[in-house]
mmCIF file of C-alpha atoms and ligand atoms in Angstrom:
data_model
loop_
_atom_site.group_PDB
_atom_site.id
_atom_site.type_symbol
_atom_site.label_atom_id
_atom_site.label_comp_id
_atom_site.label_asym_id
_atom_site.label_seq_id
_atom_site.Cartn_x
_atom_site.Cartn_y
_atom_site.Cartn_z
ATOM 1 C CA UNK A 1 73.889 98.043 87.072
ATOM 2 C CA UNK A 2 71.173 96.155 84.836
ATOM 3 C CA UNK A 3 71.318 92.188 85.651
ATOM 4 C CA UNK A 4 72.427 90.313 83.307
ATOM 5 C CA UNK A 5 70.156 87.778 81.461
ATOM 6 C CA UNK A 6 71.482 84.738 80.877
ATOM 7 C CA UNK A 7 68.946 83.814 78.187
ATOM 8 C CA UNK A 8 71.226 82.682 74.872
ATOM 9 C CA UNK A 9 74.422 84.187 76.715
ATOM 10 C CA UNK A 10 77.682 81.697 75.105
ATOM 11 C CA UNK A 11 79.290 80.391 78.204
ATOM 12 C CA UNK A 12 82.382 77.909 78.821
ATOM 13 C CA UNK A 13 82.322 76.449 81.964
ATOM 14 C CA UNK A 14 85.554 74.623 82.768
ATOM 15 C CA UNK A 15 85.398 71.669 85.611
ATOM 16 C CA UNK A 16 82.051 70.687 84.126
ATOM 17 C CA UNK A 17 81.936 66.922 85.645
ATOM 18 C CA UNK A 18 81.504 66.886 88.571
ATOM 19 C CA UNK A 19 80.416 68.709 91.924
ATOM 20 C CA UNK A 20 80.336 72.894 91.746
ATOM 21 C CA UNK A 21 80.757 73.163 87.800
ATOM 22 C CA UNK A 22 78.721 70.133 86.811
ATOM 23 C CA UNK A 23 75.604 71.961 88.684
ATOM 24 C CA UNK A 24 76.571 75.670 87.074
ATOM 25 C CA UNK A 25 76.194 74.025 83.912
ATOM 26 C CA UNK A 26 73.207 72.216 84.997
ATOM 27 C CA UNK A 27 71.777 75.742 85.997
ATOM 28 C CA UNK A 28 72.761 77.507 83.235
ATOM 29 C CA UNK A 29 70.967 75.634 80.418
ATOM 30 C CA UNK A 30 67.703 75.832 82.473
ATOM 31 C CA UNK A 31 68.157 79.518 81.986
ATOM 32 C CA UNK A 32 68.451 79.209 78.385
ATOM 33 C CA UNK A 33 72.412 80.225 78.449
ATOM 34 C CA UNK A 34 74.184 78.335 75.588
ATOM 35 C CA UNK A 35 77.680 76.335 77.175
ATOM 36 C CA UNK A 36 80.721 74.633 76.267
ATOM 37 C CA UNK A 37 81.563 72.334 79.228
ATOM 38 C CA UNK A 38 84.826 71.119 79.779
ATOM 39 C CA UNK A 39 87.005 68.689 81.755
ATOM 40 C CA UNK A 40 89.203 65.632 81.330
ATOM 41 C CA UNK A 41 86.562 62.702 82.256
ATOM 42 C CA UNK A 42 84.296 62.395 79.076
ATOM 43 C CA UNK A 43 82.158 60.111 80.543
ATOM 44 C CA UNK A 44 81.015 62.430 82.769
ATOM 45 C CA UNK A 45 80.616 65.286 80.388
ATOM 46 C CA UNK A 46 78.562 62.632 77.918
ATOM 47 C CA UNK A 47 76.188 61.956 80.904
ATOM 48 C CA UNK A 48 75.765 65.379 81.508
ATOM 49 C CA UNK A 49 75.160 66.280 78.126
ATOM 50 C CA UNK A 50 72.509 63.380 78.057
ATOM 51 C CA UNK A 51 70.755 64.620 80.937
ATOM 52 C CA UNK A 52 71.229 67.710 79.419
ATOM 53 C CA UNK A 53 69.281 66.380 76.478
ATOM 54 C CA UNK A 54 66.329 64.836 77.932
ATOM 55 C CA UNK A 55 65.511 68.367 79.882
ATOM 56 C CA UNK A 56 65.388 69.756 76.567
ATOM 57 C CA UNK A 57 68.486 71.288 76.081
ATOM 58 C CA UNK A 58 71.651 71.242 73.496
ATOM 59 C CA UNK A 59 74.827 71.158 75.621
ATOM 60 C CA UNK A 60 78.216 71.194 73.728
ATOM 61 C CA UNK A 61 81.264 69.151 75.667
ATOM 62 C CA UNK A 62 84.852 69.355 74.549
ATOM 63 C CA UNK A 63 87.365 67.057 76.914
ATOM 64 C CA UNK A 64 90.802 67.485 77.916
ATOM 65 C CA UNK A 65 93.172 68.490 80.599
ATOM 66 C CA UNK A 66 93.044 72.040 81.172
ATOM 67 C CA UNK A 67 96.515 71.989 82.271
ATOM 68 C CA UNK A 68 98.112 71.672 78.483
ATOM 69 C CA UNK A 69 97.693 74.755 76.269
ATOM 70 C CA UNK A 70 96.730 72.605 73.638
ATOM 71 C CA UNK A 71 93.390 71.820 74.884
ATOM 72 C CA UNK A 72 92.897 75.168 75.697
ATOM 73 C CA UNK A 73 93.283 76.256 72.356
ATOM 74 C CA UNK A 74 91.209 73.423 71.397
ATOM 75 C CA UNK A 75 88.288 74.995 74.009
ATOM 76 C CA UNK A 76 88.906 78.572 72.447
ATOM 77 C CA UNK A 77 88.454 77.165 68.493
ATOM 78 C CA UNK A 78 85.395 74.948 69.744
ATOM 79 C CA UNK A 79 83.645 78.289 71.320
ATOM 80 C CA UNK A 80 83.909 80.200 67.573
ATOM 81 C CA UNK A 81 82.963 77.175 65.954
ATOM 82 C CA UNK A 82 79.897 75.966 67.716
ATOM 83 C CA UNK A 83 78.717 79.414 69.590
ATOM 84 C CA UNK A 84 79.638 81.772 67.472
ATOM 85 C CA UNK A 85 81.668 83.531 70.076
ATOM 86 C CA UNK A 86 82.083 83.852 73.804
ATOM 87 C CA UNK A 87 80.349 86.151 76.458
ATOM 88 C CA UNK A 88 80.964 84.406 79.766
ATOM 89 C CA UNK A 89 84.367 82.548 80.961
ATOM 90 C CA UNK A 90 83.518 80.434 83.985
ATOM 91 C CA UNK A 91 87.078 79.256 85.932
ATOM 92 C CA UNK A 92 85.874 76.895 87.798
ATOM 93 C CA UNK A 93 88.087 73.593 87.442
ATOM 94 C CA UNK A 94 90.496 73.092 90.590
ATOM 95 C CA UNK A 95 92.214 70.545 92.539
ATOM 96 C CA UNK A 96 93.435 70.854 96.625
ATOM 97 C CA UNK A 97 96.172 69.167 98.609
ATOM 98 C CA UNK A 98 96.466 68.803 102.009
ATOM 99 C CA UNK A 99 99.453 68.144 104.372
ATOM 100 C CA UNK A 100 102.520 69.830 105.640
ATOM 101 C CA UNK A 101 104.092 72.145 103.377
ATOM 102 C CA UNK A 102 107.975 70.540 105.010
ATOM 103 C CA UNK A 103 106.542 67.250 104.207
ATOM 104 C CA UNK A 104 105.644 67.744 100.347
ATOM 105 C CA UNK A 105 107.758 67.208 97.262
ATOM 106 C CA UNK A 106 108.154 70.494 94.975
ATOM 107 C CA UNK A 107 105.883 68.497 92.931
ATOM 108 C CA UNK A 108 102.819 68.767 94.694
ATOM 109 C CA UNK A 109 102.913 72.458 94.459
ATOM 110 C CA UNK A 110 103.739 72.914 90.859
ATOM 111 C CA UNK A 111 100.718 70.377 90.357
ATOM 112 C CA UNK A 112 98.610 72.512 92.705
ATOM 113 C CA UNK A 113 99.521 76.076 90.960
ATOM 114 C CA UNK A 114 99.472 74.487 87.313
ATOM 115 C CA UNK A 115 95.513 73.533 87.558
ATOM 116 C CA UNK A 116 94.240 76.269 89.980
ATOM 117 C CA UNK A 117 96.269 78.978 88.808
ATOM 118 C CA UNK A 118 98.285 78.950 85.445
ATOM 119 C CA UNK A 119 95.437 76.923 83.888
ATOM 120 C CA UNK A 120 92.551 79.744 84.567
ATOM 121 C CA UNK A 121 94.871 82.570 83.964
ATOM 122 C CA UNK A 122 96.110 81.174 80.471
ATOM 123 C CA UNK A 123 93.015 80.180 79.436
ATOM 124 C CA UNK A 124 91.254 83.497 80.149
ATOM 125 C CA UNK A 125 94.910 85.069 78.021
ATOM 126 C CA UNK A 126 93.154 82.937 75.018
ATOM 127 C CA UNK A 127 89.602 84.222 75.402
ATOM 128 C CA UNK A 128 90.408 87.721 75.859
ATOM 129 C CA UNK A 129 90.296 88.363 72.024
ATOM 130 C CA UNK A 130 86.605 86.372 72.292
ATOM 131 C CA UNK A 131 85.173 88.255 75.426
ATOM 132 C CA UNK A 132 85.883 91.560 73.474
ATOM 133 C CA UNK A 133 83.478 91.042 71.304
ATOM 134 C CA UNK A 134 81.226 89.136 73.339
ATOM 135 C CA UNK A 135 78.079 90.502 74.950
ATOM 136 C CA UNK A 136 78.176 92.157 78.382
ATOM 137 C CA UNK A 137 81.322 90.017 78.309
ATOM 138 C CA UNK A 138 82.343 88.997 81.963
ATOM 139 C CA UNK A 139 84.842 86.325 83.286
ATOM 140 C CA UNK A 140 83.606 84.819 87.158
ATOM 141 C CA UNK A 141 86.345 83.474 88.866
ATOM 142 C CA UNK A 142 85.912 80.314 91.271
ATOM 143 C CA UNK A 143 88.140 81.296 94.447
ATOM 144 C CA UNK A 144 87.554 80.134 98.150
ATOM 145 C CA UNK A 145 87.223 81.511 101.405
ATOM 146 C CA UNK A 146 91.251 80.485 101.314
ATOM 147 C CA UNK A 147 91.853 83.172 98.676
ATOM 148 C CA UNK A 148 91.212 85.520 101.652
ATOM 149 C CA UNK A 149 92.615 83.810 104.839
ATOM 150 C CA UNK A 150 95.108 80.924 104.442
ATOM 151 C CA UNK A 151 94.916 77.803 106.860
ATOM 152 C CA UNK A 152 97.833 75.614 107.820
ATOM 153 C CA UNK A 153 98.285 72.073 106.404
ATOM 154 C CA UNK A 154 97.171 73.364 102.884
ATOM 155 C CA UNK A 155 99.698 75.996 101.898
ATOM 156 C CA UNK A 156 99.820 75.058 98.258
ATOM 157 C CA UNK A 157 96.394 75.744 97.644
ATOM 158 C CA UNK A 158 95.848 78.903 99.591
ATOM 159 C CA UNK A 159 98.883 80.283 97.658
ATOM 160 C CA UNK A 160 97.220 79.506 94.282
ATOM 161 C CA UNK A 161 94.008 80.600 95.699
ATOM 162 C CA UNK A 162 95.997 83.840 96.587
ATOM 163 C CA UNK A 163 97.281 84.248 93.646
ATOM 164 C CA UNK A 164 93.629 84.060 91.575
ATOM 165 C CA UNK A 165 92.281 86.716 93.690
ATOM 166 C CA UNK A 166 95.393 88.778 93.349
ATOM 167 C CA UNK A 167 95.180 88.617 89.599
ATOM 168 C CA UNK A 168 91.522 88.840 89.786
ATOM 169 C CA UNK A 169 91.773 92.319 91.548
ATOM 170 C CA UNK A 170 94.544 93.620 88.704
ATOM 171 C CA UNK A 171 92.552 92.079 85.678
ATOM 172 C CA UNK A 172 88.947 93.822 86.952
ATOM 173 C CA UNK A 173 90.791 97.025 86.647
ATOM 174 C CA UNK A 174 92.582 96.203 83.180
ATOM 175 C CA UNK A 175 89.407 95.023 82.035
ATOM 176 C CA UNK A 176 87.254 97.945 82.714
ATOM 177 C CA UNK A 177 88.136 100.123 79.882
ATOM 178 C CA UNK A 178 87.300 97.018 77.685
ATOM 179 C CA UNK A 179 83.635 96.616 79.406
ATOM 180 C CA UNK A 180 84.801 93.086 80.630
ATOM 181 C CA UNK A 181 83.916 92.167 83.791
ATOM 182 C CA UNK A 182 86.281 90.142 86.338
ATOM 183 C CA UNK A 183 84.026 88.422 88.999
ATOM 184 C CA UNK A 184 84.675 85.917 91.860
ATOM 185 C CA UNK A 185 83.241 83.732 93.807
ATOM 186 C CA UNK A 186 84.453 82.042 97.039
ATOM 187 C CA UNK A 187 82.571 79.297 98.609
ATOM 188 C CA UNK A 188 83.696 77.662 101.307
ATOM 189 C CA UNK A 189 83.548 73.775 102.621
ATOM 190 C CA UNK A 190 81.742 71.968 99.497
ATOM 191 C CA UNK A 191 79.922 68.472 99.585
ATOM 192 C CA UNK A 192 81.690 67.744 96.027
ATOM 193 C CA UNK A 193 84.447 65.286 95.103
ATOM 194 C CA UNK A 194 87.134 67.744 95.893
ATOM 195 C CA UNK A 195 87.976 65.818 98.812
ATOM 196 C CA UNK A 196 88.947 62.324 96.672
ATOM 197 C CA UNK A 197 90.948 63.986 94.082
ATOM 198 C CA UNK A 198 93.326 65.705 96.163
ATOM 199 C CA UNK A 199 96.778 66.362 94.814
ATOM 200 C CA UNK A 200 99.566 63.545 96.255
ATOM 201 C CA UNK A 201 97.581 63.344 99.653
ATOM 202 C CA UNK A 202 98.018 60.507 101.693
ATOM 203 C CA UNK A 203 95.024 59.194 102.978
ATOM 204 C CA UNK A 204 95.660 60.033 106.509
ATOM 205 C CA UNK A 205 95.415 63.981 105.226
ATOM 206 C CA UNK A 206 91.967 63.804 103.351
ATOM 207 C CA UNK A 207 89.485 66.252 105.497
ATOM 208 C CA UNK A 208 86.224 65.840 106.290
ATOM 209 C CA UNK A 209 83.255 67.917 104.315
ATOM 210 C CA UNK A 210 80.878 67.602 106.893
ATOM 211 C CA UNK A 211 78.573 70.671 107.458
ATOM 212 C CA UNK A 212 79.156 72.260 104.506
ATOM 213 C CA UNK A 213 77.064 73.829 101.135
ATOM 214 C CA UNK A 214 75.747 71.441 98.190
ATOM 215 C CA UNK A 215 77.129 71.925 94.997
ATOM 216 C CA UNK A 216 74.034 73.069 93.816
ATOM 217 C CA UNK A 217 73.715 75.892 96.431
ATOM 218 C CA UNK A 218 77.320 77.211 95.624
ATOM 219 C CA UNK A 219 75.695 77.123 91.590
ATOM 220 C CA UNK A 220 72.666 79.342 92.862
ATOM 221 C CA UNK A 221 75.247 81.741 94.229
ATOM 222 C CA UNK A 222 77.828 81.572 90.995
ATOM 223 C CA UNK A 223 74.544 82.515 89.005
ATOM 224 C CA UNK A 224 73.676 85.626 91.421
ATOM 225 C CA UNK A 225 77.017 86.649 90.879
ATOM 226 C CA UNK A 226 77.126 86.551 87.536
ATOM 227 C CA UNK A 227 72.798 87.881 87.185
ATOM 228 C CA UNK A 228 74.441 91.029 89.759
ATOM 229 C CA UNK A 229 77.599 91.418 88.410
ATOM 230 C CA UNK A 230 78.649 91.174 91.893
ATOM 231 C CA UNK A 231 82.535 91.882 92.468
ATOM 232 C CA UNK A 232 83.212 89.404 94.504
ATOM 233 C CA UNK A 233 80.962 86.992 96.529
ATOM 234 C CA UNK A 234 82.561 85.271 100.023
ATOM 235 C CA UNK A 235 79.933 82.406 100.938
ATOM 236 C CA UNK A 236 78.756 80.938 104.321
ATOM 237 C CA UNK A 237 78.811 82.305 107.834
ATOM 238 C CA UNK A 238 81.803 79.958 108.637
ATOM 239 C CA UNK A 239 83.553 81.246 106.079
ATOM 240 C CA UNK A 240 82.630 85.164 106.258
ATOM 241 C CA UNK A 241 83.636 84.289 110.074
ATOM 242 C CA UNK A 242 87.289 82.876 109.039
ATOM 243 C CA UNK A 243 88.231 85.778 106.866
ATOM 244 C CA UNK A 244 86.702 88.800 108.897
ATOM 245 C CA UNK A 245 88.586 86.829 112.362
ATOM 246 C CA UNK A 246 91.653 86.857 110.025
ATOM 247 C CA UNK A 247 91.386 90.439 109.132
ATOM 248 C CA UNK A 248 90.657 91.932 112.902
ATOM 249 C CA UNK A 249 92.415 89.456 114.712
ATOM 250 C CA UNK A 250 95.195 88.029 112.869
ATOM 251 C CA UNK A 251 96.924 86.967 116.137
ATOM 252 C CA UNK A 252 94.375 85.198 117.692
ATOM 253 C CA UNK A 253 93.019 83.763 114.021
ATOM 254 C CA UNK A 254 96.581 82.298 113.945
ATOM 255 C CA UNK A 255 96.861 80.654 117.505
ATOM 256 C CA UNK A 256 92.794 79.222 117.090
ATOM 257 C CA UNK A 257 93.786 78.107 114.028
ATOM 258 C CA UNK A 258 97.512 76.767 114.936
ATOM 259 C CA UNK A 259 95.423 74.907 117.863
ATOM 260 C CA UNK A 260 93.052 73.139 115.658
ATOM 261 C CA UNK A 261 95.156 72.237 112.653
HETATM 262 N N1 LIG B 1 84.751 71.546 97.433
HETATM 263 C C1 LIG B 1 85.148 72.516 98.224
HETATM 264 O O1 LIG B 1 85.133 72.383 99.476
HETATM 265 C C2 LIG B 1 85.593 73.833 97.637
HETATM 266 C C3 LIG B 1 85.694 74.942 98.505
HETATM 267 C C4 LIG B 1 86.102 76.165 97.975
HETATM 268 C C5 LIG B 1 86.399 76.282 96.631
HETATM 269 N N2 LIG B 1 86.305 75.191 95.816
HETATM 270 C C6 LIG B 1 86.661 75.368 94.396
HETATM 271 O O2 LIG B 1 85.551 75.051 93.586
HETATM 272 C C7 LIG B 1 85.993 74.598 92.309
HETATM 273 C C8 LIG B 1 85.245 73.328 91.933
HETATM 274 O O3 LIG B 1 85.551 72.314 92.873
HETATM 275 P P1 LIG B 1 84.512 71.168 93.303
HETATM 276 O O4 LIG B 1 84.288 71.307 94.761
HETATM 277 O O5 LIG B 1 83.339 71.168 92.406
HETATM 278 O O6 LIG B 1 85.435 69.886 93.105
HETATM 279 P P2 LIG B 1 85.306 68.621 92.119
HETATM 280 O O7 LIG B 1 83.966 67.989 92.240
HETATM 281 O O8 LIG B 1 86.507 67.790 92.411
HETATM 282 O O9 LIG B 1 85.424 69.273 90.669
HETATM 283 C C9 LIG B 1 86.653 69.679 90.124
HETATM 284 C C10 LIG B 1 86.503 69.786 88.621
HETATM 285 O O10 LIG B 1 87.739 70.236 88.056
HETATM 286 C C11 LIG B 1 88.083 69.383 86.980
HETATM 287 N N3 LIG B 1 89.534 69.276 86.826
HETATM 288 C C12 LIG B 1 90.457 68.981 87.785
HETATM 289 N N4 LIG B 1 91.680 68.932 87.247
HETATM 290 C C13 LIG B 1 91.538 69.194 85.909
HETATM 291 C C14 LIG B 1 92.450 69.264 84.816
HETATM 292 N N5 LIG B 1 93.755 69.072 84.952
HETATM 293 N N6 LIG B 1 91.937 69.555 83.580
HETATM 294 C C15 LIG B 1 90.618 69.748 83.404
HETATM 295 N N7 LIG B 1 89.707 69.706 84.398
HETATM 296 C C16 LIG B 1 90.168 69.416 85.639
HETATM 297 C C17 LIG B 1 87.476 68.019 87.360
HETATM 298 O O11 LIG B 1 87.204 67.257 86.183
HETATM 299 P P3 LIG B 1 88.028 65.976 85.682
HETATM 300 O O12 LIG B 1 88.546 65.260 86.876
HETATM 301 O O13 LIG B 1 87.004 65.204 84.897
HETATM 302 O O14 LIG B 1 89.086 66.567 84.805
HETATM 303 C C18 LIG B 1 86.157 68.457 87.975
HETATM 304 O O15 LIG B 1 85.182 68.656 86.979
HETATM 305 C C19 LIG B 1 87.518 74.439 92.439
HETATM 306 O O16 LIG B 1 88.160 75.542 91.857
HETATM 307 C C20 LIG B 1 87.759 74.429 93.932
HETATM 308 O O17 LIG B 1 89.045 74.904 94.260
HETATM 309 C C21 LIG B 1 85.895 73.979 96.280
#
């Protein structure tokens, strides 16, 4: 398949301010794509839109919390209004928790499923209508190399990682007939701030990111994804390693990992 230029493509890019989805904006504009940022700290989207500004480049922001269908209304009227349409979904806004499942209140995981799952899914419902008559319209899923092998201690997030790729996989086949493409990306371990916004996480729980990708590598990869049109994208040897041990050796994935946790 042709790659895709990004050159005056309409993106929204949800999760815009800060770490992973601050930088795929970042990368974006310098190829000339036009984007619609979004999250729920304006401050951050204002000082991304400045630096946005002084490289040259019109960024549009739109704040709010993903989570209410309001706002994500508000981030469907804002894409007619100020691109003229929509060719590119980027779900990239989540949140993690980490902890034993037995020692979590129901809350946690309705918290956990209502950002990183129901948020993307509904959002994408509203821009369906858009992508259709977008160009080359395609929606790239952010995942993680715990869509593909779960690890204890952070069940609620691997289960709404889980479920993305599972509705990933049904919607690229929906899609097809349309000409929208469903793509996904999975990094793994990510210098971002991930680790400090955790969902009800005591402090004793928050993990280390030590030895993992920059934000701005994991970008470079979202934008080969979406350049390729590449299905689906699993990222680092550590984390190709985790869900290839899973799939051959589920056994002995389970005791290594049961050892470590
Ligand atoms: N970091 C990792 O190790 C890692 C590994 C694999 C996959 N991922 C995935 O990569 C994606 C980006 O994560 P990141 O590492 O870049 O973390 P991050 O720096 O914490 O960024 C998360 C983004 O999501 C936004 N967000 C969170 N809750 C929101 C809500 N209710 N409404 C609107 N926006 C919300 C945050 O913005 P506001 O707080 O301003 O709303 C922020 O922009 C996530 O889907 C994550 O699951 C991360």
């Amino acid at each position: 398949m042709a790659r895709r230029t990004l050159q005056a493509t309409r993106v929204l890019v949800t999760g815009a301010s800060s770490g992973i989805g601050r930088e795929i904006t970042l990368q974006l504009c310098k190829r000339g794509a036009r984007v619609l940022a979004t999250a729920r700290r304006i401050e951050r989207l204002s000082e991304l839109q400045e630096q946005c500004k002084q490289l040259g480049y019109d960024l549009h922001i739109l704040s709010g919390d993903l989570t209410q269908q309001q706002h994500r209304e508000a981030l469907v009227a804002e894409a007619k209004l100020k691109l003229g349409g929509l060719d590119v979904l980027i779900n990239n806004a989540g949140a993690g928790a980490i902890g034993p499942f037995c020692e979590a209140t129901s809350e946690r995981l309705r918290t956990v499923m209502e950002i990183d799952f129901f948020a993307p899914v509904e959002l994408t419902r509203l821009c369906l209508p858009l992508l259709e008559t977008g160009n080359r319209p395609a929606i790239l899923n952010i995942g993680s190399v715990l869509s593909h092998r779960a690890v204890p201690n952070k069940s609620e997030y691997c289960a709404s990682k889980f479920a993305m790729r599972g509705w990933s996989e049904s919607l690229r086949v929906e899609l097809a007939s349309k000409k929208i493409e469903v793509l996904m990306l999975s990094p793994s371990t990510t210098r971002s701030e991930f680790f400090d916004s955790l969902v009800e996480t005591d402090s004793n729980q928050r993990s280390q990111s030590l030895g993992s990708m920059s934000p701005e590598q994991v970008a470079k990869q979202a934008i080969s994804v979406l350049v390729r049109s590449k299905r689906e994208m699993i990222l680092s040897v550590g984390g190709k390693a985790l869900v290839w041990a899973g799939r051959l050796f589920p056994a002995i994935t389970d005791r290594i990992l049961g050892r470590f946790q």
